[in-house]
PDB file of C-alpha atoms in Angstrom:
ATOM      1  CA  MET A 180     -23.360  41.904   0.276  1.00 45.00           C
ATOM      2  CA  THR A 181     -19.901  40.438   0.006  1.00 42.00           C
ATOM      3  CA  GLU A 182     -18.100  38.802  -3.192  1.00 41.00           C
ATOM      4  CA  TYR A 183     -19.353  35.439  -1.433  1.00 39.00           C
ATOM      5  CA  ASP A 184     -23.239  36.122  -1.223  1.00 42.00           C
ATOM      6  CA  ALA A 185     -23.144  36.819  -5.325  1.00 42.00           C
ATOM      7  CA  VAL A 186     -21.907  33.325  -5.873  1.00 40.00           C
ATOM      8  CA  ASP A 187     -24.229  31.072  -8.345  1.00 42.00           C
ATOM      9  CA  ASP A 188     -25.180  28.048  -6.280  1.00 42.00           C
ATOM     10  CA  ALA A 189     -25.069  26.001  -9.378  1.00 40.00           C
ATOM     11  CA  ALA A 190     -21.740  26.372  -9.101  1.00 40.00           C
ATOM     12  CA  GLN A 191     -21.721  24.321  -5.733  1.00 37.00           C
ATOM     13  CA  PRO A 192     -20.653  20.701  -5.415  1.00 39.00           C
ATOM     14  CA  GLU A 193     -23.228  18.456  -5.659  1.00 42.00           C
ATOM     15  CA  PRO A 194     -23.224  16.618  -2.323  1.00 41.00           C
ATOM     16  CA  ALA A 195     -21.736  12.934  -2.292  1.00 44.00           C
ATOM     17  CA  GLU A 196     -23.794  10.052  -2.702  1.00 46.00           C
ATOM     18  CA  ALA A 197     -24.334   8.318   0.506  1.00 44.00           C
ATOM     19  CA  PRO A 198     -24.203   4.181   1.058  1.00 45.00           C
ATOM     20  CA  SER A 199     -27.248   3.077   0.200  1.00 50.00           C
ATOM     21  CA  GLY A 200     -28.758   2.867   3.550  1.00 50.00           C
ATOM     22  CA  PRO A 201     -31.887   4.113   5.653  1.00 48.00           C
ATOM     23  CA  ALA A 202     -32.889   6.967   3.806  1.00 49.00           C
ATOM     24  CA  GLY A 203     -29.894   7.106   2.657  1.00 59.00           C
ATOM     25  CA  GLY A 204     -27.446   7.391   5.154  1.00 76.00           C
ATOM     26  CA  VAL A 205     -24.339   5.333   5.762  1.00 83.00           C
ATOM     27  CA  THR A 206     -25.801   2.049   8.016  1.00 92.00           C
ATOM     28  CA  PRO A 207     -22.909   0.754  10.861  1.00 94.00           C
ATOM     29  CA  ALA A 208     -23.344  -2.590   8.539  1.00 95.00           C
ATOM     30  CA  ASP A 209     -21.891  -0.979   5.903  1.00 96.00           C
ATOM     31  CA  ALA A 210     -19.012   1.188   7.944  1.00 96.00           C
ATOM     32  CA  ALA A 211     -18.084  -2.099   9.340  1.00 97.00           C
ATOM     33  CA  ASP A 212     -17.754  -3.468   6.199  1.00 97.00           C
ATOM     34  CA  ALA A 213     -15.939  -0.878   4.605  1.00 97.00           C
ATOM     35  CA  ALA A 214     -13.754  -1.042   7.958  1.00 96.00           C
ATOM     36  CA  ARG A 215     -13.848  -4.984   6.809  1.00 97.00           C
ATOM     37  CA  LEU A 216     -12.321  -4.006   3.357  1.00 97.00           C
ATOM     38  CA  VAL A 217      -9.497  -2.204   5.581  1.00 96.00           C
ATOM     39  CA  SER A 218      -8.303  -4.782   7.809  1.00 96.00           C
ATOM     40  CA  PHE A 219      -8.220  -7.502   4.813  1.00 96.00           C
ATOM     41  CA  GLY A 220      -5.953  -4.732   3.312  1.00 93.00           C
ATOM     42  CA  LEU A 221      -3.744  -4.393   5.840  1.00 93.00           C
ATOM     43  CA  GLN A 222      -3.069  -8.492   5.181  1.00 92.00           C
ATOM     44  CA  PRO A 223      -0.839  -8.585   2.331  1.00 83.00           C
ATOM     45  CA  LYS A 224      -0.780 -12.388   1.993  1.00 86.00           C
ATOM     46  CA  LEU A 225      -4.340 -12.644   1.743  1.00 90.00           C
ATOM     47  CA  LEU A 226      -5.424 -13.293  -1.510  1.00 90.00           C
ATOM     48  CA  PRO A 227      -9.419 -12.649  -2.582  1.00 93.00           C
ATOM     49  CA  ALA A 228      -9.282 -15.274  -5.007  1.00 91.00           C
ATOM     50  CA  ARG A 229      -8.596 -17.478  -1.183  1.00 92.00           C
ATOM     51  CA  ASP A 230     -11.330 -15.159   0.851  1.00 94.00           C
ATOM     52  CA  VAL A 231     -15.144 -15.025  -0.415  1.00 96.00           C
ATOM     53  CA  GLU A 232     -16.094 -11.702   1.934  1.00 97.00           C
ATOM     54  CA  TYR A 233     -13.118 -10.224   0.877  1.00 96.00           C
ATOM     55  CA  ALA A 234     -14.264 -10.909  -2.694  1.00 96.00           C
ATOM     56  CA  GLU A 235     -17.590  -9.920  -2.179  1.00 97.00           C
ATOM     57  CA  LEU A 236     -16.075  -6.393  -0.448  1.00 97.00           C
ATOM     58  CA  LEU A 237     -14.154  -5.891  -3.226  1.00 96.00           C
ATOM     59  CA  ARG A 238     -16.925  -6.022  -5.359  1.00 96.00           C
ATOM     60  CA  ARG A 239     -19.063  -3.770  -3.226  1.00 97.00           C
ATOM     61  CA  TYR A 240     -15.866  -1.679  -3.539  1.00 97.00           C
ATOM     62  CA  ARG A 241     -16.164  -1.706  -7.358  1.00 96.00           C
ATOM     63  CA  ASP A 242     -19.688  -1.536  -7.823  1.00 96.00           C
ATOM     64  CA  GLU A 243     -20.842   0.961  -5.803  1.00 96.00           C
ATOM     65  CA  PRO A 244     -18.999   4.273  -5.526  1.00 95.00           C
ATOM     66  CA  ALA A 245     -20.734   5.661  -2.147  1.00 95.00           C
ATOM     67  CA  PHE A 246     -19.066   2.078  -0.684  1.00 96.00           C
ATOM     68  CA  ALA A 247     -15.953   2.895  -1.760  1.00 96.00           C
ATOM     69  CA  ARG A 248     -15.584   6.346  -0.964  1.00 96.00           C
ATOM     70  CA  LEU A 249     -16.560   4.670   2.695  1.00 97.00           C
ATOM     71  CA  ALA A 250     -14.134   2.955   2.302  1.00 97.00           C
ATOM     72  CA  ASP A 251     -11.360   5.335   1.135  1.00 97.00           C
ATOM     73  CA  ALA A 252     -12.448   7.219   4.643  1.00 97.00           C
ATOM     74  CA  VAL A 253     -12.009   4.476   6.983  1.00 97.00           C
ATOM     75  CA  ALA A 254      -8.299   4.053   5.405  1.00 96.00           C
ATOM     76  CA  ALA A 255      -7.446   7.664   5.374  1.00 95.00           C
ATOM     77  CA  GLY A 256      -9.060   7.906   8.841  1.00 95.00           C
ATOM     78  CA  LEU A 257      -6.954   5.469  10.109  1.00 95.00           C
ATOM     79  CA  GLY A 258      -3.530   7.106   8.739  1.00 95.00           C
ATOM     80  CA  LEU A 259      -3.270   4.498   5.327  1.00 95.00           C
ATOM     81  CA  ILE A 260      -3.321   5.344   1.742  1.00 94.00           C
ATOM     82  CA  VAL A 261      -4.932   3.058  -0.628  1.00 94.00           C
ATOM     83  CA  LEU A 262      -2.437   2.512  -3.624  1.00 91.00           C
ATOM     84  CA  GLU A 263      -4.778   0.278  -5.264  1.00 90.00           C
ATOM     85  CA  VAL A 264      -7.383  -1.978  -5.033  1.00 93.00           C
ATOM     86  CA  SER A 265      -8.520  -5.024  -7.821  1.00 91.00           C
ATOM     87  CA  THR A 266     -10.440  -8.321  -7.442  1.00 89.00           C
ATOM     88  CA  ARG A 267      -6.679  -9.830  -8.138  1.00 87.00           C
ATOM     89  CA  ALA A 268      -4.485  -8.219  -6.086  1.00 86.00           C
ATOM     90  CA  GLY A 269      -7.207  -6.792  -3.127  1.00 93.00           C
ATOM     91  CA  MET A 270      -7.219  -4.117  -1.912  1.00 95.00           C
ATOM     92  CA  ALA A 271      -3.207  -2.624  -1.444  1.00 92.00           C
ATOM     93  CA  VAL A 272      -2.706   0.043   1.775  1.00 93.00           C
ATOM     94  CA  THR A 273       0.426   2.444   2.972  1.00 90.00           C
ATOM     95  CA  ALA A 274       1.260   4.156   6.063  1.00 91.00           C
ATOM     96  CA  ALA A 275       0.968   7.499   5.842  1.00 91.00           C
ATOM     97  CA  GLU A 276       4.014   9.159   7.745  1.00 88.00           C
ATOM     98  CA  ASP A 277       1.806  10.136  10.831  1.00 86.00           C
ATOM     99  CA  SER A 278      -0.195   6.889  11.072  1.00 87.00           C
ATOM    100  CA  VAL A 279       0.513   4.226  13.576  1.00 85.00           C
ATOM    101  CA  PHE A 280       0.734   2.070  10.877  1.00 85.00           C
ATOM    102  CA  ALA A 281       3.677   3.721   9.857  1.00 84.00           C
ATOM    103  CA  VAL A 282       7.116   1.663  10.651  1.00 79.00           C
ATOM    104  CA  ARG A 283       9.741   3.782  12.178  1.00 78.00           C
ATOM    105  CA  MET A 284      13.358   3.342  11.549  1.00 74.00           C
ATOM    106  CA  GLY A 285      13.468   3.533  15.361  1.00 75.00           C
ATOM    107  CA  ASP A 286      11.199   0.641  15.911  1.00 72.00           C
ATOM    108  CA  TYR A 287      12.467  -0.986  12.518  1.00 70.00           C
ATOM    109  CA  ALA A 288      16.151  -1.012  14.210  1.00 70.00           C
ATOM    110  CA  ARG A 289      15.563  -2.164  17.683  1.00 72.00           C
ATOM    111  CA  ARG A 290      13.785  -5.051  16.106  1.00 69.00           C
ATOM    112  CA  ALA A 291      16.707  -5.778  14.059  1.00 66.00           C
ATOM    113  CA  ALA A 292      19.207  -5.301  16.864  1.00 66.00           C
ATOM    114  CA  SER A 293      17.566  -8.538  18.864  1.00 68.00           C
ATOM    115  CA  ASP A 294      19.759 -11.331  16.585  1.00 67.00           C
ATOM    116  CA  SER A 295      22.702 -10.849  14.766  1.00 70.00           C
ATOM    117  CA  ALA A 296      22.041 -13.212  12.172  1.00 70.00           C
ATOM    118  CA  ASP A 297      19.049 -11.246  11.270  1.00 73.00           C
ATOM    119  CA  ARG A 298      20.975  -7.870  11.541  1.00 76.00           C
ATOM    120  CA  PHE A 299      23.200  -9.156   9.014  1.00 78.00           C
ATOM    121  CA  LEU A 300      19.979 -10.482   6.611  1.00 77.00           C
ATOM    122  CA  HIS A 301      18.819  -6.842   7.200  1.00 78.00           C
ATOM    123  CA  GLY A 302      21.919  -5.007   5.686  1.00 80.00           C
ATOM    124  CA  LEU A 303      21.923  -7.074   3.025  1.00 81.00           C
ATOM    125  CA  ALA A 304      19.012  -6.801   1.971  1.00 81.00           C
ATOM    126  CA  HIS A 305      19.082  -2.560   2.169  1.00 82.00           C
ATOM    127  CA  LEU A 306      22.357  -2.780   0.926  1.00 85.00           C
ATOM    128  CA  SER A 307      20.924  -4.837  -2.853  1.00 85.00           C
ATOM    129  CA  VAL A 308      18.557  -2.310  -2.838  1.00 85.00           C
ATOM    130  CA  ALA A 309      20.405   0.447  -2.457  1.00 86.00           C
ATOM    131  CA  ALA A 310      22.617  -0.917  -5.390  1.00 83.00           C
ATOM    132  CA  MET A 311      19.960  -1.513  -7.261  1.00 82.00           C
ATOM    133  CA  ALA A 312      18.184   1.780  -6.993  1.00 82.00           C
ATOM    134  CA  PHE A 313      21.505   3.772  -7.714  1.00 83.00           C
ATOM    135  CA  PRO A 314      21.596   4.468 -11.461  1.00 80.00           C
ATOM    136  CA  ARG A 315      25.094   3.413 -13.229  1.00 80.00           C
ATOM    137  CA  PRO A 316      26.673   5.734 -15.661  1.00 84.00           C
ATOM    138  CA  GLU A 317      24.851   4.410 -18.420  1.00 84.00           C
ATOM    139  CA  ASP A 318      21.404   4.655 -16.689  1.00 81.00           C
ATOM    140  CA  LEU A 319      22.178   8.430 -16.385  1.00 82.00           C
ATOM    141  CA  ALA A 320      23.348   8.978 -20.331  1.00 83.00           C
ATOM    142  CA  ASP A 321      19.463   6.957 -20.708  1.00 82.00           C
ATOM    143  CA  ASP A 322      16.582  10.753 -20.981  1.00 81.00           C
ATOM    144  CA  GLY A 323      14.264   7.801 -20.644  1.00 80.00           C
ATOM    145  CA  TYR A 324      15.746   5.527 -17.766  1.00 77.00           C
ATOM    146  CA  ILE A 325      13.415   4.837 -15.166  1.00 76.00           C
ATOM    147  CA  GLY A 326      14.909   3.577 -12.426  1.00 75.00           C
ATOM    148  CA  ARG A 327      12.960   0.371 -10.560  1.00 78.00           C
ATOM    149  CA  VAL A 328      13.294  -1.690  -7.696  1.00 81.00           C
ATOM    150  CA  THR A 329      11.323  -5.037  -7.489  1.00 81.00           C
ATOM    151  CA  VAL A 330      11.118  -7.273  -4.752  1.00 80.00           C
ATOM    152  CA  ASN A 331      11.937  -9.789  -6.953  1.00 83.00           C
ATOM    153  CA  GLY A 332      14.574  -8.311  -8.544  1.00 84.00           C
ATOM    154  CA  VAL A 333      15.873  -7.493  -5.034  1.00 85.00           C
ATOM    155  CA  ASP A 334      15.659 -11.417  -4.101  1.00 86.00           C
ATOM    156  CA  ALA A 335      17.113 -12.209  -6.999  1.00 87.00           C
ATOM    157  CA  PHE A 336      20.518  -9.741  -6.492  1.00 85.00           C
ATOM    158  CA  VAL A 337      20.651 -11.112  -2.863  1.00 85.00           C
ATOM    159  CA  ARG A 338      20.232 -14.996  -4.079  1.00 89.00           C
ATOM    160  CA  GLN A 339      23.357 -14.168  -6.855  1.00 89.00           C
ATOM    161  CA  ALA A 340      25.407 -12.349  -4.692  1.00 84.00           C
ATOM    162  CA  CYS A 341      25.217 -15.125  -1.462  1.00 86.00           C
ATOM    163  CA  ALA A 342      25.933 -17.547  -4.628  1.00 91.00           C
ATOM    164  CA  ARG A 343      29.200 -16.027  -5.277  1.00 90.00           C
ATOM    165  CA  LEU A 344      30.100 -15.084  -1.984  1.00 86.00           C
ATOM    166  CA  GLU A 345      29.350 -19.019  -1.181  1.00 89.00           C
ATOM    167  CA  GLU A 346      31.681 -19.770  -4.188  1.00 93.00           C
ATOM    168  CA  ARG A 347      34.710 -17.749  -2.574  1.00 92.00           C
ATOM    169  CA  ALA A 348      34.344 -19.470   0.699  1.00 85.00           C
TER     170      ALA A 348
END
């Protein structure tokens, strides 16, 4: 008898609850719904308040733990990480490093290199993010400091910088 044979069956994890389908299994409709929810999550401008199907799938995610696990598994299988699921914002996903959905710097550079005006704006946005993320001396002295960069903050920073440049011109 090995040490593994002596493991108590009570210590084994319970099997995960399956979505409600025939005999408790996953139905093709459940899988399609979970994949549809993930596809909605890939459309960041789409809000559940504007789409009845999206809102219904989010309700299922919230109310049916087995459906939530299935949707999470679909996302993971696509190389996506579920950041948040809420009725207000929807399903927020991001790409894992090895995902087909990941944006690689080489791809980004090729797309941005096509138009010099776009390159300038991209550079300005990157510079703004770097300037906002870099801690100031007073931030380094504050043990409670947590640097945060938001889209609205970068937008305001870029607009202020452009207004100052326009005044000087």
